[in-house]
Amino acid sequence: MERPTSIVQFGTSRFLQAHADLFIHEGDPELGISVVQSSGDAARARRLGAMADPAGYPVRIRGRKDGRIVDEETRVKSVRRTLSTADDWARIQAIVTDEARLILSNTGDAGFDARPADALPHPDQGQSYPAKLFHLLAGRHAAGRAPLTLCPMELVPDNGSVLRACVMGVAEAQAAPADLVAWLDRCIWVNSLVDRIVSEPIEPVGAVAEPYALWAIEAQPGLELPIAHPAVRIVPSLERIERLKLHILNLGHTAMAAFWRRDGGDPDAIVRDLMEGPVGRALMDLMLTEVLPGFARRDMEPDARSYLDETVERFANPFLDHRIADIAQNHPQKVERRIGAFLDWVREADPAFAAPVLDKLRAQA
């Protein structure tokens, strides 16, 4: 008989494998995860099946930490079952209704985007993640269960608030009854930020990642940490952490991808190697002439300079084979959320702020 799982996770990415799933395996108390694939991608079926192997799957941490070399492997055993919204809807509904206390998600850069099927009055595989989530939560409410905590991990500012707005939008479009809307409002929608470079997969499941890791969760009434773990912490506000991560590390990755694409680069190019050539020089020039001055307009230059130094060191990690082609996936969405959002944020403080290279990258995406 399968043990109940108090965590339901939407997403099967190698990032989740080497981040939240690893932390939950290492954390206290011991919790189990039901992993749900929402895309219905048959090509990932082998990965899905291997994630719940009782022997666990490998996560290898490689790099430098506190002046020492780290090269270690853990078998992650937190995933107890895997399902797909395309084939297992009734079972997923039962787990969300009867077992879940926390729902995690990392559904990709387009995961929150509305789809035409969202207008359907019943669950459908063609729906967006927020629409599928609405139907699952409505089923839990109909069964008389308590509200849940929902912790999206998508790289979207105020991701919990954004997910709540998306689900509430579906509820409004579906003319949901007032008691369901009030119940949804009593759920805890968590704003969180995640940070770890996960550079390559281990087949059929598993990943290689850097030692640095952070799962920052913004405090709010009624919130409890899912686990006790050194990488998981509650903070009063995510604003400064989020801006640094999104507009230096993530923006840096996306700018590198843009320069690499522009130059017709090697499809197998690795980030650490690019840092030593024209792409790396273009990136550093961009950071020094446009990104750091942008942070200065927001009175964050010292923090930004320190975080940039740390980021450059992480990009140059000699132990990670981080392919730029992987970073370049979903490029237009990443440009808007990382570069476009940075420009909009800075120009709220200084409408005349000049950033010709960033403007060009945004326009070309």
Coordinates of C-alpha atoms in Angstrom, one line a residue:
M1 CA 0.0 0.0 0.0
E2 CA 1.3 3.4 -0.9
R3 CA 2.0 5.9 1.9
P4 CA 0.1 9.2 1.7
T5 CA 1.9 12.2 0.3
S6 CA 1.4 15.6 1.9
I7 CA 3.1 17.4 -1.0
V8 CA 1.8 17.5 -4.6
Q9 CA 4.3 18.8 -7.1
F10 CA 3.4 20.0 -10.6
G11 CA 6.6 19.7 -12.7
T12 CA 9.3 17.1 -13.4
S13 CA 12.2 19.3 -14.3
R14 CA 15.8 18.5 -13.4
F15 CA 15.7 21.8 -11.4
L16 CA 13.0 20.5 -9.1
Q17 CA 14.9 17.2 -8.8
A18 CA 18.0 19.0 -7.6
H19 CA 16.2 21.6 -5.5
A20 CA 12.9 21.1 -3.7
D21 CA 12.8 17.3 -4.1
L22 CA 16.4 17.1 -2.7
F23 CA 15.7 19.4 0.2
I24 CA 12.5 17.5 1.1
H25 CA 14.6 14.3 1.0
E26 CA 17.2 15.9 3.3
G27 CA 14.9 17.9 5.5
D28 CA 13.0 17.3 8.7
P29 CA 10.3 16.0 8.9
E30 CA 10.4 13.2 6.3
L31 CA 7.7 14.1 3.8
G32 CA 6.6 12.4 0.6
I33 CA 5.8 13.9 -2.8
S34 CA 3.4 13.0 -5.5
V35 CA 4.9 14.4 -8.7
V36 CA 2.4 15.4 -11.5
Q37 CA 3.3 15.9 -15.1
S38 CA 0.9 18.5 -16.4
S39 CA 2.2 18.8 -20.0
G40 CA 1.2 15.3 -21.1
D41 CA 4.5 15.0 -23.0
A42 CA 4.9 11.3 -23.8
A43 CA 8.7 11.8 -24.4
R44 CA 9.1 12.4 -20.7
A45 CA 7.3 9.2 -19.6
R46 CA 10.6 7.4 -18.9
R47 CA 11.7 10.2 -16.6
L48 CA 8.3 10.2 -14.8
G49 CA 8.5 6.5 -14.1
A50 CA 12.1 6.6 -12.8
M51 CA 11.5 9.5 -10.4
A52 CA 9.6 7.3 -7.9
D53 CA 12.1 4.4 -7.9
P54 CA 12.3 3.2 -4.3
A55 CA 16.1 3.2 -4.6
G56 CA 16.0 6.9 -5.4
Y57 CA 17.5 8.9 -8.2
P58 CA 21.0 10.6 -8.2
V59 CA 21.7 14.3 -7.6
R60 CA 25.4 15.2 -7.9
I61 CA 26.6 18.4 -6.3
R62 CA 29.8 19.8 -7.8
G63 CA 31.7 23.0 -7.2
R64 CA 33.4 25.0 -4.5
K65 CA 31.9 25.9 -1.2
D66 CA 33.6 27.7 1.7
G67 CA 37.0 27.3 0.0
R68 CA 36.7 23.5 -0.5
I69 CA 35.9 21.3 -3.4
V70 CA 32.5 19.6 -3.3
D71 CA 31.8 16.5 -5.3
E72 CA 29.1 14.4 -3.8
E73 CA 26.1 12.4 -4.7
T74 CA 22.8 11.8 -3.0
R75 CA 20.0 9.3 -3.8
V76 CA 16.8 11.3 -3.6
K77 CA 13.9 9.3 -2.2
S78 CA 11.2 11.9 -1.5
V79 CA 9.2 11.2 -4.6
R80 CA 6.8 8.3 -3.8
R81 CA 4.5 8.3 -6.9
T82 CA 4.3 10.0 -10.3
L83 CA 1.2 10.8 -12.3
S84 CA 0.1 12.7 -15.4
T85 CA -2.8 15.0 -15.8
A86 CA -3.3 13.4 -19.2
D87 CA -3.9 9.9 -17.8
D88 CA -4.5 10.1 -14.1
W89 CA -6.8 12.9 -13.4
A90 CA -9.2 11.1 -11.0
R91 CA -6.3 9.8 -8.9
I92 CA -4.6 13.2 -8.8
Q93 CA -7.9 14.7 -7.7
A94 CA -8.2 12.1 -4.9
I95 CA -4.6 12.9 -3.7
V96 CA -5.2 16.7 -3.7
T97 CA -8.5 16.2 -1.9
D98 CA -7.5 13.7 0.7
E99 CA -3.7 13.9 1.3
A100 CA -2.2 17.2 0.2
R101 CA -1.2 20.0 2.6
L102 CA 1.1 21.8 0.2
I103 CA 1.2 22.2 -3.6
L104 CA 4.5 23.1 -5.3
S105 CA 4.9 24.0 -9.0
N106 CA 7.5 24.9 -11.5
T107 CA 5.8 24.7 -14.8
G108 CA 8.2 26.7 -17.0
D109 CA 8.2 30.2 -18.4
A110 CA 4.8 29.9 -20.1
G111 CA 3.2 27.9 -17.3
F112 CA 0.8 30.6 -16.1
D113 CA -0.2 31.7 -19.6
A114 CA -4.0 31.3 -20.3
R115 CA -5.2 29.0 -23.0
P116 CA -8.4 28.7 -24.9
A117 CA -9.4 25.5 -23.2
D118 CA -9.4 27.4 -19.8
A119 CA -13.0 28.4 -20.7
L120 CA -14.2 24.8 -20.6
P121 CA -16.4 24.1 -17.5
H122 CA -14.6 20.8 -16.8
P123 CA -10.9 19.7 -16.5
D124 CA -9.1 19.3 -19.9
Q125 CA -5.6 18.5 -20.8
G126 CA -5.4 21.5 -23.0
Q127 CA -5.9 23.9 -20.1
S128 CA -3.2 26.0 -18.4
Y129 CA -1.8 25.0 -15.0
P130 CA -3.9 27.7 -13.2
A131 CA -7.1 26.3 -14.8
K132 CA -6.2 22.7 -13.9
L133 CA -5.4 23.9 -10.4
F134 CA -8.7 25.6 -10.1
H135 CA -10.6 22.4 -10.9
L136 CA -8.5 20.4 -8.4
L137 CA -9.1 23.0 -5.7
A138 CA -12.8 23.1 -6.5
G139 CA -12.9 19.4 -6.0
R140 CA -11.2 19.6 -2.7
H141 CA -13.6 22.3 -1.6
A142 CA -16.6 20.3 -2.7
A143 CA -15.4 17.5 -0.4
G144 CA -15.4 19.8 2.6
R145 CA -11.6 19.7 3.1
A146 CA -9.5 22.6 4.5
P147 CA -7.8 25.2 2.3
L148 CA -4.2 24.4 1.2
T149 CA -0.8 26.2 1.0
L150 CA 0.3 26.8 -2.6
C151 CA 4.0 27.5 -3.3
P152 CA 4.8 28.2 -6.9
M153 CA 8.5 28.2 -7.8
E154 CA 8.2 29.7 -11.3
L155 CA 10.6 32.6 -11.9
V156 CA 7.8 35.2 -11.9
P157 CA 8.0 38.2 -9.5
D158 CA 5.4 37.8 -6.7
N159 CA 4.7 34.3 -8.1
G160 CA 2.2 33.3 -5.4
S161 CA 0.2 36.5 -5.9
V162 CA 0.3 36.0 -9.7
L163 CA -0.9 32.4 -9.4
R164 CA -3.7 33.4 -7.1
A165 CA -4.8 36.1 -9.5
C166 CA -4.8 33.5 -12.4
V167 CA -6.8 31.0 -10.4
M168 CA -9.3 33.7 -9.3
G169 CA -9.6 34.8 -12.9
V170 CA -10.5 31.2 -13.9
A171 CA -13.0 31.1 -11.0
E172 CA -14.6 34.4 -12.2
A173 CA -14.8 33.1 -15.8
Q174 CA -16.4 29.9 -14.5
A175 CA -18.9 31.9 -12.4
A176 CA -17.7 29.9 -9.4
P177 CA -20.0 30.2 -6.3
A178 CA -19.2 32.7 -3.6
D179 CA -18.3 30.0 -1.0
L180 CA -15.7 28.5 -3.3
V181 CA -14.2 31.9 -4.1
A182 CA -14.0 32.6 -0.3
W183 CA -12.4 29.2 0.3
L184 CA -9.8 29.9 -2.4
D185 CA -9.1 33.2 -0.8
R186 CA -8.4 31.4 2.5
C187 CA -5.7 29.3 0.9
I188 CA -2.1 30.5 1.5
W189 CA -0.6 31.7 -1.7
V190 CA 3.2 31.8 -1.1
N191 CA 5.6 34.2 -2.8
S192 CA 8.9 32.4 -3.1
L193 CA 12.2 32.6 -4.9
V194 CA 14.5 29.7 -5.9
D195 CA 18.1 29.9 -6.8
R196 CA 20.4 27.1 -7.9
I197 CA 22.2 26.4 -11.2
V198 CA 21.3 22.9 -12.3
S199 CA 23.5 22.3 -15.3
E200 CA 22.8 18.9 -16.8
P201 CA 20.6 15.9 -16.5
I202 CA 21.5 12.4 -15.4
E203 CA 19.5 9.9 -17.5
P204 CA 16.8 8.8 -17.2
V205 CA 16.3 11.0 -14.1
G206 CA 18.6 13.0 -11.8
A207 CA 20.8 16.1 -12.2
V208 CA 24.2 17.7 -11.6
A209 CA 24.0 21.0 -9.7
E210 CA 26.2 23.6 -8.0
P211 CA 26.6 23.7 -4.2
Y212 CA 24.9 27.1 -3.9
A213 CA 21.1 26.8 -3.2
L214 CA 18.4 29.0 -1.9
W215 CA 14.6 28.6 -1.4
A216 CA 13.4 32.0 0.0
I217 CA 9.8 32.2 1.1
E218 CA 8.1 35.5 1.9
A219 CA 6.5 35.6 5.4
Q220 CA 2.8 35.9 5.8
P221 CA 0.2 35.1 8.5
G222 CA -0.5 31.4 8.9
L223 CA 2.6 30.3 6.8
E224 CA 4.7 27.4 8.0
L225 CA 7.9 26.2 6.5
P226 CA 7.3 22.8 4.8
I227 CA 10.6 21.5 6.1
A228 CA 13.6 22.5 8.2
H229 CA 16.6 22.7 5.8
P230 CA 19.6 25.1 5.6
A231 CA 18.6 26.2 2.1
V232 CA 15.0 27.0 3.0
R233 CA 14.3 30.2 4.9
I234 CA 11.5 32.7 5.5
V235 CA 12.3 36.3 4.8
P236 CA 10.2 39.5 5.5
S237 CA 10.3 40.5 1.8
L238 CA 11.6 39.0 -1.4
E239 CA 12.0 42.3 -3.3
R240 CA 15.7 42.8 -3.0
I241 CA 16.7 39.1 -3.3
E242 CA 14.3 38.7 -6.2
R243 CA 15.7 41.7 -8.1
L244 CA 19.3 40.6 -7.7
K245 CA 18.6 37.1 -8.8
L246 CA 16.2 37.9 -11.7
H247 CA 18.1 40.9 -13.1
I248 CA 21.7 39.7 -12.6
L249 CA 21.9 35.9 -12.7
N250 CA 18.8 35.2 -14.8
L251 CA 19.3 38.3 -17.0
G252 CA 22.9 37.4 -17.4
H253 CA 22.0 33.9 -18.6
T254 CA 19.5 35.3 -21.1
A255 CA 21.9 38.0 -22.3
M256 CA 24.5 35.4 -22.9
A257 CA 22.0 33.3 -24.8
A258 CA 21.2 36.4 -27.0
F259 CA 24.8 37.1 -27.7
W260 CA 25.5 33.4 -28.5
R261 CA 22.5 33.3 -30.8
R262 CA 23.5 36.5 -32.6
D263 CA 27.0 35.1 -33.2
G264 CA 25.8 31.7 -34.5
G265 CA 27.5 29.9 -31.7
D266 CA 28.3 26.3 -31.1
P267 CA 25.2 24.4 -30.1
D268 CA 27.2 22.5 -27.5
A269 CA 28.8 25.6 -26.0
I270 CA 29.2 25.6 -22.2
V271 CA 28.6 28.7 -20.0
R272 CA 32.0 28.6 -18.3
D273 CA 33.8 28.5 -21.7
L274 CA 31.7 31.4 -23.1
M275 CA 32.7 33.5 -20.1
E276 CA 36.3 33.4 -21.4
G277 CA 35.5 34.6 -24.9
P278 CA 33.6 37.4 -26.8
V279 CA 30.2 36.4 -25.3
G280 CA 31.6 36.7 -21.7
R281 CA 33.2 40.1 -22.5
A282 CA 30.0 41.4 -24.0
L283 CA 28.2 40.2 -20.9
M284 CA 30.6 41.9 -18.5
D285 CA 30.4 45.1 -20.5
L286 CA 26.6 45.0 -20.3
M287 CA 26.7 44.4 -16.6
L288 CA 29.1 47.2 -15.9
T289 CA 27.6 49.8 -18.3
E290 CA 23.9 49.2 -18.0
V291 CA 22.9 46.7 -15.3
L292 CA 24.8 48.0 -12.4
P293 CA 23.9 51.6 -13.2
G294 CA 20.3 50.5 -13.3
F295 CA 20.6 49.1 -9.8
A296 CA 22.2 52.3 -8.8
R297 CA 19.0 54.2 -9.8
R298 CA 17.2 51.9 -7.3
D299 CA 19.8 52.5 -4.6
M300 CA 21.0 48.9 -4.8
E301 CA 24.4 49.3 -6.4
P302 CA 26.6 47.9 -3.5
D303 CA 24.4 44.8 -3.2
A304 CA 24.3 44.4 -7.0
R305 CA 28.0 44.6 -7.3
S306 CA 28.5 42.0 -4.6
Y307 CA 26.0 39.6 -6.1
L308 CA 27.5 40.1 -9.6
D309 CA 30.9 39.0 -8.3
E310 CA 29.3 35.9 -6.8
T311 CA 27.4 35.2 -10.0
V312 CA 30.5 35.5 -12.2
E313 CA 32.2 32.9 -10.0
R314 CA 29.2 30.6 -10.3
F315 CA 29.1 31.0 -14.1
A316 CA 32.8 30.0 -14.2
N317 CA 32.3 26.9 -12.0
P318 CA 34.8 24.4 -13.6
F319 CA 32.7 21.4 -12.6
L320 CA 29.4 22.2 -14.3
D321 CA 28.7 21.6 -18.0
H322 CA 25.9 24.2 -18.3
R323 CA 24.9 24.3 -21.9
I324 CA 23.9 27.6 -23.3
A325 CA 21.4 25.9 -25.6
D326 CA 19.4 24.8 -22.6
I327 CA 19.4 28.4 -21.2
A328 CA 18.2 29.6 -24.6
Q329 CA 14.9 27.7 -24.5
N330 CA 11.8 29.8 -24.3
H331 CA 14.0 32.8 -25.1
P332 CA 11.3 35.4 -25.9
Q333 CA 9.5 34.8 -22.6
K334 CA 12.8 35.0 -20.6
V335 CA 13.8 38.2 -22.3
E336 CA 10.6 39.9 -21.3
R337 CA 10.6 38.7 -17.7
R338 CA 14.2 39.3 -17.1
I339 CA 15.4 42.1 -19.4
G340 CA 12.1 43.8 -20.1
A341 CA 11.0 43.8 -16.4
F342 CA 14.4 45.2 -15.4
L343 CA 14.1 48.1 -17.8
D344 CA 10.5 48.8 -16.7
W345 CA 11.6 48.7 -13.0
V346 CA 14.6 51.0 -13.5
R347 CA 12.6 53.5 -15.6
E348 CA 10.0 53.8 -12.9
A349 CA 12.7 55.6 -11.0
D350 CA 14.5 57.3 -14.0
P351 CA 12.4 57.5 -17.1
A352 CA 15.4 58.7 -19.1
F353 CA 17.6 55.8 -18.1
A354 CA 19.7 54.8 -21.2
A355 CA 20.3 51.1 -21.9
P356 CA 20.8 50.7 -25.6
V357 CA 22.0 47.1 -25.5
L358 CA 19.2 45.9 -23.3
D359 CA 16.7 47.8 -25.3
K360 CA 18.0 46.1 -28.5
L361 CA 18.0 42.6 -26.9
R362 CA 14.4 43.2 -25.8
A363 CA 13.3 44.4 -29.3
Q364 CA 15.0 41.5 -31.1
A365 CA 13.4 38.8 -28.9

